[in-house]
């Protein structure tokens, strides 16, 4: 069977069947590539993790801090744990944020006198 024959046959399918077929083709192609080139896959993962780490937002960026302040003033988490979870959720679609960066953000917020931490309670200034 050639590509042209399959393409002509696909024209007769409904759009849902076309989407299901596309998903199946992608899955089988990925699986075939993984079995054919396992060494490339193993080497590619650490590079992807390093690039994600580089993509994480800088805590020194003014726009990030302003965004965090704006969101926190709406959310107003009262416990330290909920504060850290709120900050994590703000960056979950941008590759995540490390615990060190969260601590830096919290200390930056304290220096800017946006929040005050007493024991495990958060108060807003």
CSV table of C-alpha atoms in Angstrom, one decimal:
chain,number,residue,atom,x,y,z
A,1,UNK,CA,0.0,0.0,0.0
A,2,UNK,CA,1.4,3.4,-0.9
A,3,UNK,CA,0.8,6.9,0.6
A,4,UNK,CA,-1.4,7.9,-2.4
A,5,UNK,CA,-3.7,5.0,-2.0
A,6,UNK,CA,-4.1,5.7,1.7
A,7,UNK,CA,-4.7,9.4,1.1
A,8,UNK,CA,-7.5,8.6,-1.4
A,9,UNK,CA,-9.1,6.2,1.0
A,10,UNK,CA,-8.9,8.7,3.9
A,11,UNK,CA,-10.9,11.2,1.9
A,12,UNK,CA,-14.0,8.9,2.3
A,13,UNK,CA,-13.6,8.9,6.1
A,14,UNK,CA,-15.6,11.2,8.5
A,15,UNK,CA,-13.6,13.9,10.3
A,16,UNK,CA,-13.7,12.0,13.5
A,17,UNK,CA,-12.3,8.9,11.9
A,18,UNK,CA,-9.6,11.0,10.2
A,19,UNK,CA,-8.6,12.4,13.7
A,20,UNK,CA,-8.5,8.9,15.2
A,21,UNK,CA,-6.4,7.6,12.3
A,22,UNK,CA,-4.0,10.6,12.6
A,23,UNK,CA,-3.6,9.8,16.3
A,24,UNK,CA,-3.0,6.2,15.6
A,25,UNK,CA,-0.4,7.0,13.0
A,26,UNK,CA,1.4,9.3,15.3
A,27,UNK,CA,1.5,6.8,18.1
A,28,UNK,CA,2.7,4.0,15.9
A,29,UNK,CA,5.4,6.2,14.3
A,30,UNK,CA,6.7,7.3,17.8
A,31,UNK,CA,6.7,3.7,19.0
A,32,UNK,CA,8.6,2.6,15.9
A,33,UNK,CA,11.1,5.4,16.3
A,34,UNK,CA,11.6,4.5,20.0
A,35,UNK,CA,12.4,0.9,19.2
A,36,UNK,CA,14.6,1.8,16.2
A,37,UNK,CA,16.6,4.5,18.0
A,38,UNK,CA,16.5,4.0,21.8
A,39,UNK,CA,19.9,5.7,22.2
A,40,UNK,CA,18.7,8.9,20.7
A,41,UNK,CA,15.7,8.9,23.0
A,42,UNK,CA,17.8,8.5,26.1
A,43,UNK,CA,20.1,11.3,25.1
A,44,UNK,CA,17.3,13.6,24.1
A,45,UNK,CA,15.6,13.6,27.6
A,46,UNK,CA,18.4,15.3,29.6
A,47,UNK,CA,18.6,18.0,27.0
A,48,UNK,CA,14.9,18.6,27.2
A,49,UNK,CA,15.1,18.9,31.0
A,50,UNK,CA,17.9,21.3,30.8
A,51,UNK,CA,16.1,23.5,28.3
A,52,UNK,CA,13.0,23.5,30.5
A,53,UNK,CA,15.1,24.6,33.5
A,54,UNK,CA,16.5,27.5,31.4
A,55,UNK,CA,12.9,28.4,30.4
A,56,UNK,CA,11.7,28.8,33.9
A,57,UNK,CA,11.0,32.5,34.7
A,58,UNK,CA,13.6,34.5,36.4
A,59,UNK,CA,12.6,35.7,39.9
A,60,UNK,CA,14.4,38.9,39.2
A,61,UNK,CA,12.1,39.8,36.4
A,62,UNK,CA,9.9,42.8,37.4
A,63,UNK,CA,7.0,41.6,35.2
A,64,UNK,CA,7.0,38.2,36.9
A,65,UNK,CA,7.0,39.8,40.4
A,66,UNK,CA,4.2,42.2,39.4
A,67,UNK,CA,2.2,39.2,38.0
A,68,UNK,CA,2.8,37.2,41.2
A,69,UNK,CA,1.7,40.1,43.4
A,70,UNK,CA,-1.4,40.7,41.3
A,71,UNK,CA,-2.4,37.1,41.4
A,72,UNK,CA,-1.6,36.7,45.1
A,73,UNK,CA,-3.7,39.7,46.1
A,74,UNK,CA,-6.7,38.1,44.3
A,75,UNK,CA,-6.0,34.6,45.8
A,76,UNK,CA,-4.9,35.7,49.3
A,77,UNK,CA,-3.5,32.4,50.5
A,78,UNK,CA,-3.3,32.5,54.3
A,79,UNK,CA,-0.9,29.6,55.0
A,80,UNK,CA,2.7,29.3,53.7
A,81,UNK,CA,1.9,25.9,52.1
A,82,UNK,CA,-1.0,27.4,50.1
A,83,UNK,CA,1.3,30.4,49.2
A,84,UNK,CA,3.9,28.1,47.7
A,85,UNK,CA,1.3,26.0,45.9
A,86,UNK,CA,-0.2,29.2,44.4
A,87,UNK,CA,3.2,30.3,43.1
A,88,UNK,CA,3.8,26.9,41.7
A,89,UNK,CA,0.5,26.9,39.9
A,90,UNK,CA,1.4,30.3,38.3
A,91,UNK,CA,4.3,28.7,36.5
A,92,UNK,CA,3.1,25.2,35.8
A,93,UNK,CA,2.6,25.9,32.1
A,94,UNK,CA,6.0,27.5,31.6
A,95,UNK,CA,8.1,24.5,32.7
A,96,UNK,CA,7.5,24.8,36.4
A,97,UNK,CA,9.5,26.6,39.1
A,98,UNK,CA,12.0,25.1,41.5
A,99,UNK,CA,11.7,25.2,45.3
A,100,UNK,CA,14.8,27.5,45.4
A,101,UNK,CA,13.0,30.0,43.1
A,102,UNK,CA,9.9,29.8,45.1
A,103,UNK,CA,11.9,30.7,48.2
A,104,UNK,CA,13.5,33.6,46.3
A,105,UNK,CA,10.1,34.8,45.2
A,106,UNK,CA,8.7,34.7,48.7
A,107,UNK,CA,11.7,36.6,50.1
A,108,UNK,CA,11.4,39.1,47.3
A,109,UNK,CA,7.8,39.6,48.2
A,110,UNK,CA,8.7,40.1,51.8
A,111,UNK,CA,11.4,42.7,50.8
A,112,UNK,CA,8.9,44.5,48.7
A,113,UNK,CA,6.6,44.5,51.8
A,114,UNK,CA,3.8,42.8,49.9
A,115,UNK,CA,3.5,39.9,52.4
A,116,UNK,CA,4.6,39.1,55.9
A,117,UNK,CA,5.2,35.6,57.2
A,118,UNK,CA,4.7,34.8,60.8
A,119,UNK,CA,5.2,31.2,61.7
A,120,UNK,CA,3.2,29.5,58.9
A,121,UNK,CA,0.6,32.4,58.4
A,122,UNK,CA,0.7,34.9,55.6
A,123,UNK,CA,-0.5,38.4,56.1
A,124,UNK,CA,-0.8,41.1,53.4
A,125,UNK,CA,0.6,44.6,53.9
